[in-house]
């Protein structure tokens, strides 16, 4: 495994803000699962013009690859952003930073998430979107930590189920940095 990663990864380990991360999911494996979930979502769509809602910032890279892979010319893509922190204080609730301007009444909606951890973000999002009277709401997430889920539904489409470890890259950040990494890295256990 290690040998394989050394051939695939430009960096073996990355240290950022004093934390060391090691390779976890290669770009080839990401590409394979993106193609798979895109095919599954496409197969299950009941209309040819669903609206995909990308949750910023984390899902931007997954959404770009997923949206190309799904290849549905009559579909639309929109962007939404939530934050549980305002300034440096946690408000304990989800704040909408960028809302949906699109009319989704009666539409087939598919939310594109980067990761479902506690499920708080996904739950708040679903509630807000369901309040806008769509035909249906489903969620595709690149990553899902089942052991961490506290509220809400299991996402309908999952790229990777992972243990409750902290990961970065391919859109996922550490204090806004490292979103541009092409692979996913996991926080290395202290020896
Ligand atoms: P939630 O706990 O399911 O509401 O997840 C909230 C947000 O936390 C996600 O959308 C991510 O932006 C972030 N997050 C959760 N787990 C990780 C991780 O392992 N790395 C980076 N960001 C994460």
CSV table of C-alpha atoms in Angstrom, one decimal, residues 53-56 80-82 94 96 98 100 111-113 119-132 137 139:
chain,number,residue,atom,x,y,z
A,53,UNK,CA,-27.1,22.3,-5.2
A,54,UNK,CA,-23.4,22.5,-4.4
A,55,UNK,CA,-22.6,23.3,-0.8
A,56,UNK,CA,-19.7,25.8,-0.7
A,80,UNK,CA,-25.3,27.6,-1.3
A,81,UNK,CA,-23.1,28.3,1.7
A,82,UNK,CA,-23.7,27.8,5.4
A,94,UNK,CA,-26.3,27.2,11.0
A,96,UNK,CA,-26.9,30.9,5.7
A,98,UNK,CA,-25.3,32.4,0.5
A,100,UNK,CA,-30.6,29.8,-3.2
A,111,UNK,CA,-27.6,18.4,-2.9
A,112,UNK,CA,-23.9,17.9,-3.5
A,113,UNK,CA,-21.9,17.8,-0.2
A,119,UNK,CA,-25.0,15.5,9.9
A,120,UNK,CA,-25.9,19.0,11.4
A,121,UNK,CA,-25.1,20.8,8.1
A,122,UNK,CA,-26.8,18.3,5.9
A,123,UNK,CA,-29.9,18.3,8.2
A,124,UNK,CA,-30.2,22.1,8.2
A,125,UNK,CA,-29.8,22.2,4.5
A,126,UNK,CA,-32.4,19.6,3.8
A,127,UNK,CA,-34.9,21.4,6.1
A,128,UNK,CA,-34.3,24.7,4.3
A,129,UNK,CA,-34.6,23.2,0.8
A,130,UNK,CA,-37.7,21.1,1.7
A,131,UNK,CA,-39.4,24.3,2.9
A,132,UNK,CA,-39.1,25.6,-0.7
A,137,UNK,CA,-34.6,16.2,-2.2
A,139,UNK,CA,-28.1,14.1,-1.2
